Amino acid sequence: MSLMVKQIPCLSDNYGYLLHDPVSGETVSIDSPDANAILTALEEENWHLTQIWNTHHHWDHAGGNAELVKKTGCIIIAPAGERDMIPGADRYVHEGDEVMLGDYNARVLETTGHTRGHICYVMDEQKKAFVGDTVFSMGCGRLFEGSAAQMWNSLSKLMALPDETLIYCAHEYTADNARFALTIEPENQDLLARVDAVKALRAKDRPTVPMSLGLEKRTNPFLRPDSPAIRHRLKAESADDEQVFAMIRALKDKF
Ligand code: ZN
Ligand code: FE
């Protein structure tokens, strides 16, 4: 009996995730985008919520915390860098800290940029990363509280994971991101093929998430500032990766 993951589409374009360990009976909710949707999913599976692992303080990630604690008595683990924005958590975690779901462990990565204390939860053995609003399918989080330099550093940490790692992001933004990606690197054959696959999935209302890190590295323009084609298009042949990333992020903000 191994780790189970239930994906919960909720709000307009969010994904909640429940992780369940059948051995210990523990269940974690990655963030709390929509308490009602999460409670319904728990009921469907007959799982009892024991923990919430927050990635950052935005309402579509931590807004359901209080309601879920009230209904289930679960504990909350939250980023140390957002202690004041997510008050009342049971534990605040930093880079390198370990959190447990039964015998499964996840490692905390600090991935600032979208918010000033954003974290990801990486399950190395299971090759899964729960990344909140850091990286999206062919996209990346907006820079609300951090700099392009911070976000590039955060993305670089995620890019160091094995290519087979499944990336579980918190929004279904893929179709929009694909339209932007095509303006940045239209000659990328992997990107063209992926855009077709995404269209087919969305036409059937199917999720395009999770996705493998390897596929992201081949198709996500935000992970490709070293691409000669992108550098040529942006006239940034001599810039460094962080500068090219910042240019791509600025273009997406205006897209
Ligand atoms: Zn957010
Ligand atoms: Fe969000």
PDB file of C-alpha atoms and ligand atoms in Angstrom:
ATOM      1  CA  MET A   1       0.000   0.000   0.000  1.00  0.00           C
ATOM      2  CA  SER A   2       1.686   3.165  -1.116  1.00  0.00           C
ATOM      3  CA  LEU A   3       1.122   6.880  -0.960  1.00  0.00           C
ATOM      4  CA  MET A   4      -2.115   8.051  -2.604  1.00  0.00           C
ATOM      5  CA  VAL A   5      -2.648  11.481  -4.163  1.00  0.00           C
ATOM      6  CA  LYS A   6      -6.075  12.946  -4.854  1.00  0.00           C
ATOM      7  CA  GLN A   7      -6.255  16.032  -7.047  1.00  0.00           C
ATOM      8  CA  ILE A   8      -9.101  18.451  -6.301  1.00  0.00           C
ATOM      9  CA  PRO A   9     -10.067  21.039  -8.929  1.00  0.00           C
ATOM     10  CA  CYS A  10     -11.648  23.957  -7.018  1.00  0.00           C
ATOM     11  CA  LEU A  11     -12.370  27.699  -7.132  1.00  0.00           C
ATOM     12  CA  SER A  12     -11.955  28.959 -10.707  1.00  0.00           C
ATOM     13  CA  ASP A  13      -8.646  27.333 -11.606  1.00  0.00           C
ATOM     14  CA  ASN A  14      -7.004  26.007  -8.421  1.00  0.00           C
ATOM     15  CA  TYR A  15      -5.890  22.488  -7.608  1.00  0.00           C
ATOM     16  CA  GLY A  16      -5.945  21.161  -4.082  1.00  0.00           C
ATOM     17  CA  TYR A  17      -4.088  17.927  -3.301  1.00  0.00           C
ATOM     18  CA  LEU A  18      -4.713  15.347  -0.623  1.00  0.00           C
ATOM     19  CA  LEU A  19      -1.885  12.944   0.194  1.00  0.00           C
ATOM     20  CA  HIS A  20      -2.931   9.834   2.044  1.00  0.00           C
ATOM     21  CA  ASP A  21      -0.777   7.186   3.684  1.00  0.00           C
ATOM     22  CA  PRO A  22      -2.901   4.027   4.000  1.00  0.00           C
ATOM     23  CA  VAL A  23      -0.535   2.527   6.586  1.00  0.00           C
ATOM     24  CA  SER A  24      -0.693   5.271   9.222  1.00  0.00           C
ATOM     25  CA  GLY A  25      -4.075   6.578   8.042  1.00  0.00           C
ATOM     26  CA  GLU A  26      -2.642  10.119   7.943  1.00  0.00           C
ATOM     27  CA  THR A  27      -3.848  12.589   5.326  1.00  0.00           C
ATOM     28  CA  VAL A  28      -2.246  15.890   4.341  1.00  0.00           C
ATOM     29  CA  SER A  29      -3.857  18.686   2.397  1.00  0.00           C
ATOM     30  CA  ILE A  30      -1.402  20.713   0.358  1.00  0.00           C
ATOM     31  CA  ASP A  31      -2.752  24.194   1.068  1.00  0.00           C
ATOM     32  CA  SER A  32      -6.427  24.893   1.720  1.00  0.00           C
ATOM     33  CA  PRO A  33      -7.790  26.617  -1.376  1.00  0.00           C
ATOM     34  CA  ASP A  34     -11.430  25.682  -0.721  1.00  0.00           C
ATOM     35  CA  ALA A  35     -12.438  24.067   2.583  1.00  0.00           C
ATOM     36  CA  ASN A  36     -15.754  22.733   1.260  1.00  0.00           C
ATOM     37  CA  ALA A  37     -14.194  21.072  -1.774  1.00  0.00           C
ATOM     38  CA  ILE A  38     -11.505  19.511   0.427  1.00  0.00           C
ATOM     39  CA  LEU A  39     -14.037  18.250   2.999  1.00  0.00           C
ATOM     40  CA  THR A  40     -16.108  16.710   0.193  1.00  0.00           C
ATOM     41  CA  ALA A  41     -13.035  14.968  -1.228  1.00  0.00           C
ATOM     42  CA  LEU A  42     -12.114  13.631   2.232  1.00  0.00           C
ATOM     43  CA  GLU A  43     -15.625  12.281   2.622  1.00  0.00           C
ATOM     44  CA  GLU A  44     -15.525  10.597  -0.810  1.00  0.00           C
ATOM     45  CA  GLU A  45     -12.358   8.729   0.149  1.00  0.00           C
ATOM     46  CA  ASN A  46     -13.297   8.228   3.779  1.00  0.00           C
ATOM     47  CA  TRP A  47     -10.011   9.855   4.807  1.00  0.00           C
ATOM     48  CA  HIS A  48      -9.456  11.921   7.950  1.00  0.00           C
ATOM     49  CA  LEU A  49      -7.438  15.106   7.555  1.00  0.00           C
ATOM     50  CA  THR A  50      -4.490  15.238   9.965  1.00  0.00           C
ATOM     51  CA  GLN A  51      -2.308  18.030   8.503  1.00  0.00           C
ATOM     52  CA  ILE A  52      -2.232  21.038   6.186  1.00  0.00           C
ATOM     53  CA  TRP A  53       1.077  21.901   4.552  1.00  0.00           C
ATOM     54  CA  ASN A  54       0.903  25.527   3.415  1.00  0.00           C
ATOM     55  CA  THR A  55       3.078  26.844   0.592  1.00  0.00           C
ATOM     56  CA  HIS A  56       2.280  30.552   1.070  1.00  0.00           C
ATOM     57  CA  HIS A  57      -0.218  32.944   2.598  1.00  0.00           C
ATOM     58  CA  HIS A  58      -2.468  33.844  -0.351  1.00  0.00           C
ATOM     59  CA  TRP A  59      -6.174  33.328   0.313  1.00  0.00           C
ATOM     60  CA  ASP A  60      -6.473  30.643  -2.374  1.00  0.00           C
ATOM     61  CA  HIS A  61      -3.780  28.651  -0.513  1.00  0.00           C
ATOM     62  CA  ALA A  62      -4.343  29.315   3.191  1.00  0.00           C
ATOM     63  CA  GLY A  63      -7.899  30.694   3.165  1.00  0.00           C
ATOM     64  CA  GLY A  64      -9.447  27.379   4.196  1.00  0.00           C
ATOM     65  CA  ASN A  65      -7.069  26.730   7.113  1.00  0.00           C
ATOM     66  CA  ALA A  66      -9.380  27.874   9.928  1.00  0.00           C
ATOM     67  CA  GLU A  67     -12.417  26.023   8.621  1.00  0.00           C
ATOM     68  CA  LEU A  68     -10.468  22.775   8.113  1.00  0.00           C
ATOM     69  CA  VAL A  69      -8.940  22.975  11.612  1.00  0.00           C
ATOM     70  CA  LYS A  70     -12.392  23.561  13.062  1.00  0.00           C
ATOM     71  CA  LYS A  71     -13.943  20.626  11.194  1.00  0.00           C
ATOM     72  CA  THR A  72     -11.094  18.088  11.453  1.00  0.00           C
ATOM     73  CA  GLY A  73      -8.699  19.150  14.231  1.00  0.00           C
ATOM     74  CA  CYS A  74      -5.780  18.912  11.798  1.00  0.00           C
ATOM     75  CA  ILE A  75      -2.451  20.632  12.475  1.00  0.00           C
ATOM     76  CA  ILE A  76      -0.954  23.309  10.223  1.00  0.00           C
ATOM     77  CA  ILE A  77       2.608  23.484   8.954  1.00  0.00           C
ATOM     78  CA  ALA A  78       3.482  26.821   7.355  1.00  0.00           C
ATOM     79  CA  PRO A  79       6.465  28.728   5.983  1.00  0.00           C
ATOM     80  CA  ALA A  80       8.582  30.425   8.657  1.00  0.00           C
ATOM     81  CA  GLY A  81       8.952  33.434   6.370  1.00  0.00           C
ATOM     82  CA  GLU A  82       5.191  34.071   6.537  1.00  0.00           C
ATOM     83  CA  ARG A  83       4.570  33.548  10.244  1.00  0.00           C
ATOM     84  CA  ASP A  84       2.770  36.895  10.508  1.00  0.00           C
ATOM     85  CA  MET A  85       0.580  36.177   7.462  1.00  0.00           C
ATOM     86  CA  ILE A  86      -0.363  32.625   8.547  1.00  0.00           C
ATOM     87  CA  PRO A  87      -0.789  33.043  12.300  1.00  0.00           C
ATOM     88  CA  GLY A  88      -1.611  30.133  14.585  1.00  0.00           C
ATOM     89  CA  ALA A  89       0.185  27.368  12.690  1.00  0.00           C
ATOM     90  CA  ASP A  90       1.498  24.479  14.788  1.00  0.00           C
ATOM     91  CA  ARG A  91       4.926  24.517  13.166  1.00  0.00           C
ATOM     92  CA  TYR A  92       6.850  26.972  10.983  1.00  0.00           C
ATOM     93  CA  VAL A  93       9.408  25.444   8.652  1.00  0.00           C
ATOM     94  CA  HIS A  94      12.603  26.592   6.922  1.00  0.00           C
ATOM     95  CA  GLU A  95      14.739  25.375   4.027  1.00  0.00           C
ATOM     96  CA  GLY A  96      15.912  21.832   4.688  1.00  0.00           C
ATOM     97  CA  ASP A  97      13.347  21.040   7.373  1.00  0.00           C
ATOM     98  CA  GLU A  98      11.602  17.694   7.081  1.00  0.00           C
ATOM     99  CA  VAL A  99       7.881  17.100   7.438  1.00  0.00           C
ATOM    100  CA  MET A 100       6.346  13.645   7.814  1.00  0.00           C
ATOM    101  CA  LEU A 101       3.235  11.904   6.547  1.00  0.00           C
ATOM    102  CA  GLY A 102       3.334   8.559   8.335  1.00  0.00           C
ATOM    103  CA  ASP A 103       6.704   7.131   7.277  1.00  0.00           C
ATOM    104  CA  TYR A 104       6.892   9.340   4.173  1.00  0.00           C
ATOM    105  CA  ASN A 105       8.979  12.450   4.396  1.00  0.00           C
ATOM    106  CA  ALA A 106       9.054  15.700   2.471  1.00  0.00           C
ATOM    107  CA  ARG A 107      11.820  18.255   2.415  1.00  0.00           C
ATOM    108  CA  VAL A 108      11.145  21.982   2.570  1.00  0.00           C
ATOM    109  CA  LEU A 109      12.613  24.182  -0.165  1.00  0.00           C
ATOM    110  CA  GLU A 110      12.436  27.941   0.238  1.00  0.00           C
ATOM    111  CA  THR A 111      11.229  29.301  -3.074  1.00  0.00           C
ATOM    112  CA  THR A 112      10.703  33.023  -2.607  1.00  0.00           C
ATOM    113  CA  GLY A 113       9.678  35.345  -5.414  1.00  0.00           C
ATOM    114  CA  HIS A 114       5.905  34.931  -5.703  1.00  0.00           C
ATOM    115  CA  THR A 115       5.674  35.774  -2.000  1.00  0.00           C
ATOM    116  CA  ARG A 116       8.453  36.539   0.443  1.00  0.00           C
ATOM    117  CA  GLY A 117       8.257  33.244   2.314  1.00  0.00           C
ATOM    118  CA  HIS A 118       6.921  30.787  -0.298  1.00  0.00           C
ATOM    119  CA  ILE A 119       8.033  27.173   0.189  1.00  0.00           C
ATOM    120  CA  CYS A 120       7.728  23.919  -1.757  1.00  0.00           C
ATOM    121  CA  TYR A 121       7.451  20.387  -0.359  1.00  0.00           C
ATOM    122  CA  VAL A 122       9.673  17.851  -2.123  1.00  0.00           C
ATOM    123  CA  MET A 123       9.209  14.101  -1.651  1.00  0.00           C
ATOM    124  CA  ASP A 124      12.534  12.899  -3.017  1.00  0.00           C
ATOM    125  CA  GLU A 125      11.852   9.174  -2.819  1.00  0.00           C
ATOM    126  CA  GLN A 126       8.401   9.491  -4.388  1.00  0.00           C
ATOM    127  CA  LYS A 127       9.783  11.962  -6.957  1.00  0.00           C
ATOM    128  CA  LYS A 128       6.986  14.443  -6.304  1.00  0.00           C
ATOM    129  CA  ALA A 129       7.225  18.178  -5.692  1.00  0.00           C
ATOM    130  CA  PHE A 130       4.320  20.298  -4.443  1.00  0.00           C
ATOM    131  CA  VAL A 131       5.255  23.725  -5.689  1.00  0.00           C
ATOM    132  CA  GLY A 132       2.291  26.022  -4.957  1.00  0.00           C
ATOM    133  CA  ASP A 133       2.603  29.098  -7.166  1.00  0.00           C
ATOM    134  CA  THR A 134       6.326  28.825  -7.952  1.00  0.00           C
ATOM    135  CA  VAL A 135       6.325  27.002 -11.265  1.00  0.00           C
ATOM    136  CA  PHE A 136       3.277  26.276 -13.430  1.00  0.00           C
ATOM    137  CA  SER A 137       2.927  24.162 -16.499  1.00  0.00           C
ATOM    138  CA  MET A 138       4.849  26.287 -19.053  1.00  0.00           C
ATOM    139  CA  GLY A 139       4.678  29.225 -16.623  1.00  0.00           C
ATOM    140  CA  CYS A 140       5.848  30.602 -13.316  1.00  0.00           C
ATOM    141  CA  GLY A 141       4.329  32.568 -10.447  1.00  0.00           C
ATOM    142  CA  ARG A 142       3.984  36.327 -10.580  1.00  0.00           C
ATOM    143  CA  LEU A 143       6.479  38.376  -8.596  1.00  0.00           C
ATOM    144  CA  PHE A 144       4.183  39.860  -5.966  1.00  0.00           C
ATOM    145  CA  GLU A 145       6.600  40.184  -3.052  1.00  0.00           C
ATOM    146  CA  GLY A 146       9.945  39.138  -4.460  1.00  0.00           C
ATOM    147  CA  SER A 147      12.431  39.912  -7.207  1.00  0.00           C
ATOM    148  CA  ALA A 148      13.237  38.173 -10.468  1.00  0.00           C
ATOM    149  CA  ALA A 149      16.581  37.221  -8.925  1.00  0.00           C
ATOM    150  CA  GLN A 150      14.822  35.459  -6.034  1.00  0.00           C
ATOM    151  CA  MET A 151      12.434  33.639  -8.360  1.00  0.00           C
ATOM    152  CA  TRP A 152      15.233  32.545 -10.675  1.00  0.00           C
ATOM    153  CA  ASN A 153      17.111  31.193  -7.660  1.00  0.00           C
ATOM    154  CA  SER A 154      13.942  29.338  -6.579  1.00  0.00           C
ATOM    155  CA  LEU A 155      13.347  27.859 -10.037  1.00  0.00           C
ATOM    156  CA  SER A 156      17.001  26.802 -10.174  1.00  0.00           C
ATOM    157  CA  LYS A 157      16.533  24.782  -6.969  1.00  0.00           C
ATOM    158  CA  LEU A 158      13.570  22.958  -8.500  1.00  0.00           C
ATOM    159  CA  MET A 159      15.453  22.392 -11.771  1.00  0.00           C
ATOM    160  CA  ALA A 160      18.127  20.533  -9.814  1.00  0.00           C
ATOM    161  CA  LEU A 161      15.619  17.756  -9.000  1.00  0.00           C
ATOM    162  CA  PRO A 162      15.593  14.619 -11.195  1.00  0.00           C
ATOM    163  CA  ASP A 163      13.807  15.035 -14.548  1.00  0.00           C
ATOM    164  CA  GLU A 164      11.248  12.329 -13.645  1.00  0.00           C
ATOM    165  CA  THR A 165      10.017  14.399 -10.679  1.00  0.00           C
ATOM    166  CA  LEU A 166       6.299  15.118 -10.979  1.00  0.00           C
ATOM    167  CA  ILE A 167       5.497  18.778 -10.429  1.00  0.00           C
ATOM    168  CA  TYR A 168       2.171  19.408  -8.667  1.00  0.00           C
ATOM    169  CA  CYS A 169       1.349  23.092  -9.085  1.00  0.00           C
ATOM    170  CA  ALA A 170      -1.648  24.909  -7.663  1.00  0.00           C
ATOM    171  CA  HIS A 171      -3.346  26.265 -10.792  1.00  0.00           C
ATOM    172  CA  GLU A 172      -4.560  25.112 -14.191  1.00  0.00           C
ATOM    173  CA  TYR A 173      -3.012  27.989 -16.176  1.00  0.00           C
ATOM    174  CA  THR A 174      -1.566  25.789 -18.886  1.00  0.00           C
ATOM    175  CA  ALA A 175      -3.564  26.880 -21.944  1.00  0.00           C
ATOM    176  CA  ASP A 176      -2.820  30.573 -21.317  1.00  0.00           C
ATOM    177  CA  ASN A 177       0.813  29.845 -20.549  1.00  0.00           C
ATOM    178  CA  ALA A 178       1.107  27.863 -23.785  1.00  0.00           C
ATOM    179  CA  ARG A 179      -0.051  30.844 -25.851  1.00  0.00           C
ATOM    180  CA  PHE A 180       2.649  32.980 -24.249  1.00  0.00           C
ATOM    181  CA  ALA A 181       5.337  30.293 -24.569  1.00  0.00           C
ATOM    182  CA  LEU A 182       4.685  30.118 -28.318  1.00  0.00           C
ATOM    183  CA  THR A 183       5.534  33.830 -28.644  1.00  0.00           C
ATOM    184  CA  ILE A 184       8.871  33.276 -26.886  1.00  0.00           C
ATOM    185  CA  GLU A 185      10.124  30.108 -28.578  1.00  0.00           C
ATOM    186  CA  PRO A 186       7.925  29.211 -31.556  1.00  0.00           C
ATOM    187  CA  GLU A 187      10.656  27.041 -33.121  1.00  0.00           C
ATOM    188  CA  ASN A 188      10.730  24.653 -30.121  1.00  0.00           C
ATOM    189  CA  GLN A 189       9.403  21.332 -31.482  1.00  0.00           C
ATOM    190  CA  ASP A 190       8.792  19.903 -27.993  1.00  0.00           C
ATOM    191  CA  LEU A 191       6.728  22.979 -27.186  1.00  0.00           C
ATOM    192  CA  LEU A 192       4.669  22.669 -30.379  1.00  0.00           C
ATOM    193  CA  ALA A 193       3.913  19.024 -29.632  1.00  0.00           C
ATOM    194  CA  ARG A 194       3.006  19.819 -26.054  1.00  0.00           C
ATOM    195  CA  VAL A 195       0.642  22.619 -27.035  1.00  0.00           C
ATOM    196  CA  ASP A 196      -1.306  20.115 -29.154  1.00  0.00           C
ATOM    197  CA  ALA A 197      -1.420  17.631 -26.269  1.00  0.00           C
ATOM    198  CA  VAL A 198      -2.621  20.344 -23.887  1.00  0.00           C
ATOM    199  CA  LYS A 199      -5.382  21.412 -26.290  1.00  0.00           C
ATOM    200  CA  ALA A 200      -6.609  17.826 -26.508  1.00  0.00           C
ATOM    201  CA  LEU A 201      -6.656  17.436 -22.714  1.00  0.00           C
ATOM    202  CA  ARG A 202      -8.445  20.736 -22.096  1.00  0.00           C
ATOM    203  CA  ALA A 203     -11.014  20.000 -24.804  1.00  0.00           C
ATOM    204  CA  LYS A 204     -11.989  17.006 -22.647  1.00  0.00           C
ATOM    205  CA  ASP A 205     -11.787  19.157 -19.479  1.00  0.00           C
ATOM    206  CA  ARG A 206      -8.917  17.020 -18.207  1.00  0.00           C
ATOM    207  CA  PRO A 207      -6.081  18.384 -16.020  1.00  0.00           C
ATOM    208  CA  THR A 208      -2.685  19.103 -17.587  1.00  0.00           C
ATOM    209  CA  VAL A 209      -1.135  18.877 -14.104  1.00  0.00           C
ATOM    210  CA  PRO A 210       0.965  17.221 -12.669  1.00  0.00           C
ATOM    211  CA  MET A 211       3.728  17.310 -15.256  1.00  0.00           C
ATOM    212  CA  SER A 212       7.290  16.012 -15.287  1.00  0.00           C
ATOM    213  CA  LEU A 213      10.169  18.347 -14.575  1.00  0.00           C
ATOM    214  CA  GLY A 214      11.912  17.021 -17.694  1.00  0.00           C
ATOM    215  CA  LEU A 215       9.029  18.118 -19.920  1.00  0.00           C
ATOM    216  CA  GLU A 216       8.983  21.524 -18.200  1.00  0.00           C
ATOM    217  CA  LYS A 217      12.692  21.962 -18.824  1.00  0.00           C
ATOM    218  CA  ARG A 218      12.131  21.287 -22.530  1.00  0.00           C
ATOM    219  CA  THR A 219       9.041  23.489 -22.964  1.00  0.00           C
ATOM    220  CA  ASN A 220       8.650  26.083 -20.166  1.00  0.00           C
ATOM    221  CA  PRO A 221      10.236  29.372 -21.342  1.00  0.00           C
ATOM    222  CA  PHE A 222      10.851  30.444 -17.718  1.00  0.00           C
ATOM    223  CA  LEU A 223      13.146  27.428 -17.249  1.00  0.00           C
ATOM    224  CA  ARG A 224      14.917  28.056 -20.576  1.00  0.00           C
ATOM    225  CA  PRO A 225      16.790  31.368 -20.342  1.00  0.00           C
ATOM    226  CA  ASP A 226      19.826  29.488 -21.707  1.00  0.00           C
ATOM    227  CA  SER A 227      18.010  28.674 -24.973  1.00  0.00           C
ATOM    228  CA  PRO A 228      19.926  30.245 -27.890  1.00  0.00           C
ATOM    229  CA  ALA A 229      16.647  30.765 -29.796  1.00  0.00           C
ATOM    230  CA  ILE A 230      15.100  32.665 -26.871  1.00  0.00           C
ATOM    231  CA  ARG A 231      18.236  34.739 -26.361  1.00  0.00           C
ATOM    232  CA  HIS A 232      18.331  35.585 -30.045  1.00  0.00           C
ATOM    233  CA  ARG A 233      14.652  36.613 -30.071  1.00  0.00           C
ATOM    234  CA  LEU A 234      15.122  38.820 -26.968  1.00  0.00           C
ATOM    235  CA  LYS A 235      18.423  40.226 -28.279  1.00  0.00           C
ATOM    236  CA  ALA A 236      20.001  39.050 -25.038  1.00  0.00           C
ATOM    237  CA  GLU A 237      22.857  36.861 -26.294  1.00  0.00           C
ATOM    238  CA  SER A 238      25.313  38.212 -23.742  1.00  0.00           C
ATOM    239  CA  ALA A 239      22.951  38.501 -20.750  1.00  0.00           C
ATOM    240  CA  ASP A 240      23.092  35.973 -17.909  1.00  0.00           C
ATOM    241  CA  ASP A 241      20.304  33.476 -17.213  1.00  0.00           C
ATOM    242  CA  GLU A 242      18.817  35.567 -14.434  1.00  0.00           C
ATOM    243  CA  GLN A 243      18.580  38.624 -16.686  1.00  0.00           C
ATOM    244  CA  VAL A 244      16.951  36.640 -19.488  1.00  0.00           C
ATOM    245  CA  PHE A 245      14.512  35.128 -16.993  1.00  0.00           C
ATOM    246  CA  ALA A 246      13.625  38.661 -15.791  1.00  0.00           C
ATOM    247  CA  MET A 247      12.969  39.733 -19.400  1.00  0.00           C
ATOM    248  CA  ILE A 248      10.654  36.766 -20.003  1.00  0.00           C
ATOM    249  CA  ARG A 249       8.787  37.446 -16.732  1.00  0.00           C
ATOM    250  CA  ALA A 250       8.339  41.131 -17.693  1.00  0.00           C
ATOM    251  CA  LEU A 251       7.012  40.153 -21.140  1.00  0.00           C
ATOM    252  CA  LYS A 252       4.513  37.735 -19.549  1.00  0.00           C
ATOM    253  CA  ASP A 253       3.302  40.471 -17.177  1.00  0.00           C
ATOM    254  CA  LYS A 254       2.305  42.537 -20.236  1.00  0.00           C
ATOM    255  CA  PHE A 255       0.987  39.609 -22.304  1.00  0.00           C
TER     256      PHE A 255
HETATM  257 ZN    ZN B   1      -0.331  32.715  -4.796  1.00  0.00          ZN
HETATM  258 FE    FE B   2      -2.533  30.833  -6.115  1.00  0.00          FE
END
